[in-house]
Amino acid sequence: MLQIRDLHTFYGESHVLQGVSMGVEKGSVTALLGRNGVGKTTLCRSLVGLTPARAGQILFDGADITRLPPHRIHALRIGLVPQGRRIFPSLTVRENLAIALRLREPLRRDRQAESTQWDLQRVLSVFPRLGERSGNRGDELSGGEQQMLAVARALVGNPVFLVLDEPTEGLAPALVAEVGQIVRRLKAEGTSVLLVEQNAAFAITLADHAHVMSKGRIVHSSDPATLWADDDVKTQLLGVPRT
Ligand SMILES: Nc1ncnc2c1ncn2[C@@H]1O[C@H](COP(=O)(O)OP(=O)(O)OP(=O)(O)O)[C@@H](O)[C@H]1O
Ligand SMILES: [Mg+2]
């Protein structure tokens, strides 16, 4: 579904992604792990066109999307739940979702069967708490509710491929588990997921494949069990304490 080949991304002179190569298989949950500052968010931004790569290639269903602007990538039904949620604090839950609904591209008939259609009613049935809070402003929501809203906002774009950038950051354990349920549900419905996490212990319980990034490169790729059995990867690259 997604192929990234030797991707290089810069902020000004700062060379952040230094030749990233990795893939995401259709229907899978793929984890992208790594300590802070290694370039995970930068890769997410390059994927959706916010910080375009300077060299290398991103193929989505075989088409080159490396230099497409964000709205064209969104129209291909690639969704992003950004790190830090980025919801509109002064708008209500309903208004935050209405904006996403208005920006949604009409579905191409030949791709309608590919994944679930999300409308407001369906999103609110999956996140009943957002229904209860629909008249509340973004800044009146708890961290967990804000994360639900950020996911819901991405879902109304009917993504076939969803990038979640550190969805559990700052959440209490019960809410982390809830995010896990959502990821499982997305996968069951056929959505492909790139799950970016510093919380490796959480991500590997969900992932089919795992990639580890260090200093702007992918330095380990395997199935999650192999990764978790590798003490050096765990301690040096993921910061998991040696047991
Ligand atoms: N807008 C920016 N301008 C300049 N440098 C940036 C910018 N955003 C990030 N960086 C730098 O790029 C590097 C990679 O940052 P990035 O946010 O991609 O890391 P990350 O792996 O997502 O980290 P975290 O786990 O903390 O979210 C860091 O050194 C960071 O300081
Ligand atoms: Mg980040």
mmCIF file of C-alpha atoms and ligand atoms in Angstrom:
data_model
loop_
_atom_site.group_PDB
_atom_site.id
_atom_site.type_symbol
_atom_site.label_atom_id
_atom_site.label_comp_id
_atom_site.label_asym_id
_atom_site.label_seq_id
_atom_site.Cartn_x
_atom_site.Cartn_y
_atom_site.Cartn_z
ATOM 1 C CA MET A 1 0.000 0.000 0.000
ATOM 2 C CA LEU A 2 2.736 2.434 1.019
ATOM 3 C CA GLN A 3 6.372 2.294 -0.043
ATOM 4 C CA ILE A 4 8.921 4.817 1.178
ATOM 5 C CA ARG A 5 12.262 4.798 -0.622
ATOM 6 C CA ASP A 6 15.387 6.585 0.547
ATOM 7 C CA LEU A 7 13.504 9.622 1.798
ATOM 8 C CA HIS A 8 15.405 12.789 2.775
ATOM 9 C CA THR A 9 13.623 15.662 4.518
ATOM 10 C CA PHE A 10 15.075 18.920 5.797
ATOM 11 C CA TYR A 11 13.998 21.817 8.000
ATOM 12 C CA GLY A 12 16.053 24.547 6.393
ATOM 13 C CA GLU A 13 19.633 23.281 6.551
ATOM 14 C CA SER A 14 18.801 20.667 9.161
ATOM 15 C CA HIS A 15 18.884 17.223 7.527
ATOM 16 C CA VAL A 16 16.321 15.294 9.601
ATOM 17 C CA LEU A 17 15.279 12.268 7.520
ATOM 18 C CA GLN A 18 18.489 10.758 6.180
ATOM 19 C CA GLY A 19 17.327 8.063 3.800
ATOM 20 C CA VAL A 20 14.213 6.435 5.260
ATOM 21 C CA SER A 21 13.031 3.269 3.540
ATOM 22 C CA MET A 22 10.055 1.287 4.799
ATOM 23 C CA GLY A 23 6.670 -0.007 3.755
ATOM 24 C CA VAL A 24 3.163 -0.510 5.077
ATOM 25 C CA GLU A 25 1.177 -3.497 3.842
ATOM 26 C CA LYS A 26 -2.479 -3.167 3.023
ATOM 27 C CA GLY A 27 -4.716 -4.016 5.959
ATOM 28 C CA SER A 28 -1.857 -4.090 8.448
ATOM 29 C CA VAL A 29 -1.029 -2.155 11.572
ATOM 30 C CA THR A 30 2.591 -1.081 11.202
ATOM 31 C CA ALA A 31 4.389 0.447 14.170
ATOM 32 C CA LEU A 32 7.026 3.146 13.800
ATOM 33 C CA LEU A 33 8.990 3.345 17.034
ATOM 34 C CA GLY A 34 11.906 5.345 18.304
ATOM 35 C CA ARG A 35 13.040 7.767 20.992
ATOM 36 C CA ASN A 36 12.196 11.417 20.942
ATOM 37 C CA GLY A 37 13.631 13.621 18.258
ATOM 38 C CA VAL A 38 14.610 10.800 15.863
ATOM 39 C CA GLY A 39 12.322 12.048 13.070
ATOM 40 C CA LYS A 40 9.034 10.166 13.466
ATOM 41 C CA THR A 41 6.789 13.228 13.216
ATOM 42 C CA THR A 42 8.873 14.552 10.335
ATOM 43 C CA LEU A 43 8.180 11.330 8.447
ATOM 44 C CA CYS A 44 4.440 11.723 9.151
ATOM 45 C CA ARG A 45 4.592 15.295 7.854
ATOM 46 C CA SER A 46 6.392 14.233 4.684
ATOM 47 C CA LEU A 47 3.822 11.473 4.121
ATOM 48 C CA VAL A 48 0.891 13.889 4.131
ATOM 49 C CA GLY A 49 2.684 16.691 2.257
ATOM 50 C CA LEU A 50 3.134 19.151 5.140
ATOM 51 C CA THR A 51 6.934 19.039 5.005
ATOM 52 C CA PRO A 52 7.700 17.605 1.566
ATOM 53 C CA ALA A 53 10.769 15.452 1.188
ATOM 54 C CA ARG A 54 13.692 16.896 -0.744
ATOM 55 C CA ALA A 55 14.786 13.549 -2.166
ATOM 56 C CA GLY A 56 13.512 9.989 -2.331
ATOM 57 C CA GLN A 57 10.089 8.657 -3.130
ATOM 58 C CA ILE A 58 6.765 7.872 -1.507
ATOM 59 C CA LEU A 59 4.507 5.495 -3.433
ATOM 60 C CA PHE A 60 0.881 4.994 -2.426
ATOM 61 C CA ASP A 61 -0.874 2.158 -4.262
ATOM 62 C CA GLY A 62 1.936 2.474 -6.781
ATOM 63 C CA ALA A 63 1.399 6.193 -7.461
ATOM 64 C CA ASP A 64 4.118 8.724 -6.650
ATOM 65 C CA ILE A 65 2.758 11.107 -4.004
ATOM 66 C CA THR A 66 6.118 12.523 -2.869
ATOM 67 C CA ARG A 67 5.483 16.049 -4.091
ATOM 68 C CA LEU A 68 1.705 16.271 -3.934
ATOM 69 C CA PRO A 69 0.253 19.089 -1.825
ATOM 70 C CA PRO A 70 -1.601 18.112 1.380
ATOM 71 C CA HIS A 71 -5.124 18.459 -0.067
ATOM 72 C CA ARG A 72 -4.311 16.087 -2.920
ATOM 73 C CA ILE A 73 -2.928 13.534 -0.468
ATOM 74 C CA HIS A 74 -6.000 13.937 1.743
ATOM 75 C CA ALA A 75 -8.146 13.297 -1.342
ATOM 76 C CA LEU A 76 -6.420 9.924 -1.770
ATOM 77 C CA ARG A 77 -7.878 9.121 1.673
ATOM 78 C CA ILE A 78 -4.668 9.225 3.622
ATOM 79 C CA GLY A 79 -5.499 10.570 7.086
ATOM 80 C CA LEU A 80 -3.329 11.959 9.874
ATOM 81 C CA VAL A 81 -4.047 12.203 13.579
ATOM 82 C CA PRO A 82 -1.298 14.677 14.443
ATOM 83 C CA GLN A 83 0.860 14.587 17.537
ATOM 84 C CA GLY A 84 -0.644 16.850 20.196
ATOM 85 C CA ARG A 85 -4.176 16.429 18.672
ATOM 86 C CA ARG A 86 -4.349 19.936 17.116
ATOM 87 C CA ILE A 87 -8.076 20.358 17.519
ATOM 88 C CA PHE A 88 -9.633 23.837 17.448
ATOM 89 C CA PRO A 89 -9.831 24.855 21.123
ATOM 90 C CA SER A 90 -12.461 27.563 20.690
ATOM 91 C CA LEU A 91 -14.809 25.435 18.585
ATOM 92 C CA THR A 92 -17.190 22.812 19.915
ATOM 93 C CA VAL A 93 -16.826 19.098 19.284
ATOM 94 C CA ARG A 94 -19.597 19.265 16.700
ATOM 95 C CA GLU A 95 -17.969 22.253 14.959
ATOM 96 C CA ASN A 96 -14.556 20.565 14.895
ATOM 97 C CA LEU A 97 -16.157 17.563 13.176
ATOM 98 C CA ALA A 98 -18.236 19.727 10.827
ATOM 99 C CA ILE A 99 -15.063 21.302 9.431
ATOM 100 C CA ALA A 100 -13.600 17.892 8.690
ATOM 101 C CA LEU A 101 -16.865 16.795 7.058
ATOM 102 C CA ARG A 102 -16.873 19.869 4.857
ATOM 103 C CA LEU A 103 -13.286 19.223 3.717
ATOM 104 C CA ARG A 104 -14.024 15.636 2.836
ATOM 105 C CA GLU A 105 -13.692 14.665 -0.798
ATOM 106 C CA PRO A 106 -16.575 12.830 -2.422
ATOM 107 C CA LEU A 107 -15.784 9.143 -2.597
ATOM 108 C CA ARG A 108 -14.898 7.716 -5.960
ATOM 109 C CA ARG A 109 -17.481 5.076 -6.765
ATOM 110 C CA ASP A 110 -14.892 2.412 -7.548
ATOM 111 C CA ARG A 111 -13.284 2.842 -4.144
ATOM 112 C CA GLN A 112 -16.384 3.005 -1.996
ATOM 113 C CA ALA A 113 -16.193 -0.612 -0.953
ATOM 114 C CA GLU A 114 -12.615 -0.307 0.240
ATOM 115 C CA SER A 115 -13.312 0.771 3.762
ATOM 116 C CA THR A 116 -16.029 1.863 6.085
ATOM 117 C CA GLN A 117 -17.896 5.078 5.442
ATOM 118 C CA TRP A 118 -17.833 7.371 8.417
ATOM 119 C CA ASP A 119 -20.553 9.944 8.900
ATOM 120 C CA LEU A 120 -21.235 12.005 11.987
ATOM 121 C CA GLN A 121 -23.732 9.536 13.372
ATOM 122 C CA ARG A 122 -21.385 6.591 13.022
ATOM 123 C CA VAL A 123 -18.439 8.445 14.529
ATOM 124 C CA LEU A 124 -20.553 9.437 17.507
ATOM 125 C CA SER A 125 -21.731 5.866 17.949
ATOM 126 C CA VAL A 126 -18.094 4.714 18.130
ATOM 127 C CA PHE A 127 -17.201 7.588 20.481
ATOM 128 C CA PRO A 128 -20.359 8.056 22.601
ATOM 129 C CA ARG A 129 -18.446 10.353 24.911
ATOM 130 C CA LEU A 130 -18.024 12.833 22.050
ATOM 131 C CA GLY A 131 -21.789 12.776 21.553
ATOM 132 C CA GLU A 132 -22.280 13.691 25.198
ATOM 133 C CA ARG A 133 -19.727 16.475 24.848
ATOM 134 C CA SER A 134 -20.802 17.670 21.388
ATOM 135 C CA GLY A 135 -21.630 21.189 22.598
ATOM 136 C CA ASN A 136 -18.394 21.560 24.578
ATOM 137 C CA ARG A 137 -15.462 23.553 23.292
ATOM 138 C CA GLY A 138 -12.215 21.800 22.452
ATOM 139 C CA ASP A 139 -10.461 23.420 25.393
ATOM 140 C CA GLU A 140 -13.095 22.053 27.766
ATOM 141 C CA LEU A 141 -12.257 18.443 26.901
ATOM 142 C CA SER A 142 -9.938 16.141 28.823
ATOM 143 C CA GLY A 143 -6.772 14.897 27.107
ATOM 144 C CA GLY A 144 -8.478 11.590 26.355
ATOM 145 C CA GLU A 145 -11.546 13.296 24.892
ATOM 146 C CA GLN A 146 -9.339 15.522 22.752
ATOM 147 C CA GLN A 147 -7.575 12.441 21.415
ATOM 148 C CA MET A 148 -10.935 10.804 20.597
ATOM 149 C CA LEU A 149 -11.948 13.968 18.776
ATOM 150 C CA ALA A 150 -8.697 14.032 16.808
ATOM 151 C CA VAL A 151 -9.246 10.411 15.742
ATOM 152 C CA ALA A 152 -12.926 11.061 14.950
ATOM 153 C CA ARG A 153 -11.975 14.067 12.852
ATOM 154 C CA ALA A 154 -9.576 11.961 10.797
ATOM 155 C CA LEU A 155 -12.158 9.179 10.389
ATOM 156 C CA VAL A 156 -14.828 11.391 8.836
ATOM 157 C CA GLY A 157 -12.375 11.825 5.950
ATOM 158 C CA ASN A 158 -12.956 8.090 5.301
ATOM 159 C CA PRO A 159 -9.268 7.169 5.297
ATOM 160 C CA VAL A 160 -8.083 3.931 3.753
ATOM 161 C CA PHE A 161 -4.714 4.624 5.364
ATOM 162 C CA LEU A 162 -4.470 6.349 8.726
ATOM 163 C CA VAL A 163 -1.325 7.708 10.370
ATOM 164 C CA LEU A 164 -1.570 8.063 14.154
ATOM 165 C CA ASP A 165 1.289 10.148 15.589
ATOM 166 C CA GLU A 166 1.738 9.272 19.273
ATOM 167 C CA PRO A 167 -1.958 8.815 20.035
ATOM 168 C CA THR A 168 -1.317 7.667 23.612
ATOM 169 C CA GLU A 169 0.955 10.547 24.619
ATOM 170 C CA GLY A 170 -0.141 11.946 27.965
ATOM 171 C CA LEU A 171 -3.071 9.546 28.383
ATOM 172 C CA ALA A 172 -3.948 7.571 31.514
ATOM 173 C CA PRO A 173 -3.672 3.755 31.182
ATOM 174 C CA ALA A 174 -7.435 3.225 30.779
ATOM 175 C CA LEU A 175 -7.463 5.634 27.846
ATOM 176 C CA VAL A 176 -4.371 4.050 26.320
ATOM 177 C CA ALA A 177 -6.333 0.794 26.300
ATOM 178 C CA GLU A 178 -9.213 2.586 24.614
ATOM 179 C CA VAL A 179 -6.907 3.834 21.853
ATOM 180 C CA GLY A 180 -5.814 0.208 21.444
ATOM 181 C CA GLN A 181 -9.450 -0.841 20.929
ATOM 182 C CA ILE A 182 -9.897 1.824 18.285
ATOM 183 C CA VAL A 183 -6.801 0.688 16.376
ATOM 184 C CA ARG A 184 -8.047 -2.931 16.480
ATOM 185 C CA ARG A 185 -11.419 -1.835 15.194
ATOM 186 C CA LEU A 186 -9.901 0.163 12.330
ATOM 187 C CA LYS A 187 -7.850 -2.819 11.298
ATOM 188 C CA ALA A 188 -10.873 -5.126 11.473
ATOM 189 C CA GLU A 189 -12.693 -2.768 9.136
ATOM 190 C CA GLY A 190 -9.873 -2.883 6.598
ATOM 191 C CA THR A 191 -8.136 0.415 7.313
ATOM 192 C CA SER A 192 -4.330 0.277 7.093
ATOM 193 C CA VAL A 193 -2.638 1.978 10.035
ATOM 194 C CA LEU A 194 0.785 3.480 10.656
ATOM 195 C CA LEU A 195 1.056 3.708 14.430
ATOM 196 C CA VAL A 196 3.834 6.046 15.535
ATOM 197 C CA GLU A 197 4.726 5.576 19.195
ATOM 198 C CA GLN A 198 7.322 6.169 21.833
ATOM 199 C CA ASN A 199 5.290 3.716 23.917
ATOM 200 C CA ALA A 200 6.766 0.609 22.296
ATOM 201 C CA ALA A 201 5.230 -1.796 24.818
ATOM 202 C CA PHE A 202 1.785 -0.582 23.775
ATOM 203 C CA ALA A 203 2.436 -0.482 20.037
ATOM 204 C CA ILE A 204 3.841 -3.997 19.733
ATOM 205 C CA THR A 205 0.652 -5.499 21.187
ATOM 206 C CA LEU A 206 -1.193 -4.132 18.142
ATOM 207 C CA ALA A 207 1.331 -4.222 15.330
ATOM 208 C CA ASP A 208 1.836 -6.757 12.549
ATOM 209 C CA HIS A 209 5.223 -5.225 11.677
ATOM 210 C CA ALA A 210 7.518 -2.860 13.524
ATOM 211 C CA HIS A 211 10.142 -0.402 12.329
ATOM 212 C CA VAL A 212 12.517 1.425 14.614
ATOM 213 C CA MET A 213 13.937 4.807 13.722
ATOM 214 C CA SER A 214 17.155 6.351 14.986
ATOM 215 C CA LYS A 215 18.743 9.586 13.791
ATOM 216 C CA GLY A 216 16.540 9.871 10.729
ATOM 217 C CA ARG A 217 16.944 6.302 9.489
ATOM 218 C CA ILE A 218 15.148 2.982 9.916
ATOM 219 C CA VAL A 219 17.605 0.835 11.870
ATOM 220 C CA HIS A 220 15.465 -2.209 12.666
ATOM 221 C CA SER A 221 12.481 -3.823 10.919
ATOM 222 C CA SER A 222 10.861 -7.076 12.013
ATOM 223 C CA ASP A 223 7.753 -8.644 13.421
ATOM 224 C CA PRO A 224 6.967 -7.350 16.922
ATOM 225 C CA ALA A 225 7.919 -10.572 18.722
ATOM 226 C CA THR A 226 11.402 -10.556 17.192
ATOM 227 C CA LEU A 227 11.821 -6.912 18.093
ATOM 228 C CA TRP A 228 10.715 -7.480 21.677
ATOM 229 C CA ALA A 229 13.133 -10.396 22.045
ATOM 230 C CA ASP A 230 16.063 -8.186 21.056
ATOM 231 C CA ASP A 231 17.456 -6.647 24.238
ATOM 232 C CA ASP A 232 19.824 -4.296 22.438
ATOM 233 C CA VAL A 233 17.054 -2.809 20.306
ATOM 234 C CA LYS A 234 14.836 -2.459 23.351
ATOM 235 C CA THR A 235 17.332 -0.764 25.608
ATOM 236 C CA GLN A 236 19.363 1.288 23.142
ATOM 237 C CA LEU A 237 16.804 2.247 20.525
ATOM 238 C CA LEU A 238 13.549 2.243 22.439
ATOM 239 C CA GLY A 239 14.702 3.204 25.932
ATOM 240 C CA VAL A 240 12.937 0.236 27.532
ATOM 241 C CA PRO A 241 14.628 -0.619 30.877
ATOM 242 C CA ARG A 242 16.546 -3.935 30.841
ATOM 243 C CA THR A 243 14.623 -6.557 32.814
HETATM 244 N N1 LIG B 1 9.825 22.823 12.497
HETATM 245 C C1 LIG B 1 11.063 22.419 12.767
HETATM 246 N N2 LIG B 1 12.128 23.177 12.458
HETATM 247 C C2 LIG B 1 13.394 22.759 12.718
HETATM 248 N N3 LIG B 1 13.704 21.598 13.293
HETATM 249 C C3 LIG B 1 12.689 20.786 13.649
HETATM 250 C C4 LIG B 1 11.313 21.153 13.406
HETATM 251 N N4 LIG B 1 10.537 20.152 13.859
HETATM 252 C C5 LIG B 1 11.359 19.208 14.345
HETATM 253 N N5 LIG B 1 12.650 19.572 14.228
HETATM 254 C C6 LIG B 1 13.831 18.779 14.616
HETATM 255 O O1 LIG B 1 13.857 17.615 13.814
HETATM 256 C C7 LIG B 1 14.259 16.489 14.575
HETATM 257 C C8 LIG B 1 13.202 15.406 14.462
HETATM 258 O O2 LIG B 1 11.999 15.862 15.086
HETATM 259 P P1 LIG B 1 10.651 15.041 15.071
HETATM 260 O O3 LIG B 1 9.609 15.905 15.644
HETATM 261 O O4 LIG B 1 10.422 14.484 13.716
HETATM 262 O O5 LIG B 1 11.011 13.836 16.059
HETATM 263 P P2 LIG B 1 10.061 12.747 16.738
HETATM 264 O O6 LIG B 1 10.726 11.433 16.533
HETATM 265 O O7 LIG B 1 8.675 12.910 16.263
HETATM 266 O O8 LIG B 1 10.135 13.097 18.284
HETATM 267 P P3 LIG B 1 9.017 12.936 19.453
HETATM 268 O O9 LIG B 1 8.989 11.496 19.802
HETATM 269 O O10 LIG B 1 9.536 13.773 20.569
HETATM 270 O O11 LIG B 1 7.705 13.425 18.906
HETATM 271 C C9 LIG B 1 14.507 16.992 15.980
HETATM 272 O O12 LIG B 1 15.877 17.217 16.119
HETATM 273 C C10 LIG B 1 13.734 18.286 16.042
HETATM 274 O O13 LIG B 1 14.346 19.177 16.934
HETATM 275 MG MG MG B 2 6.910 13.311 17.189
#
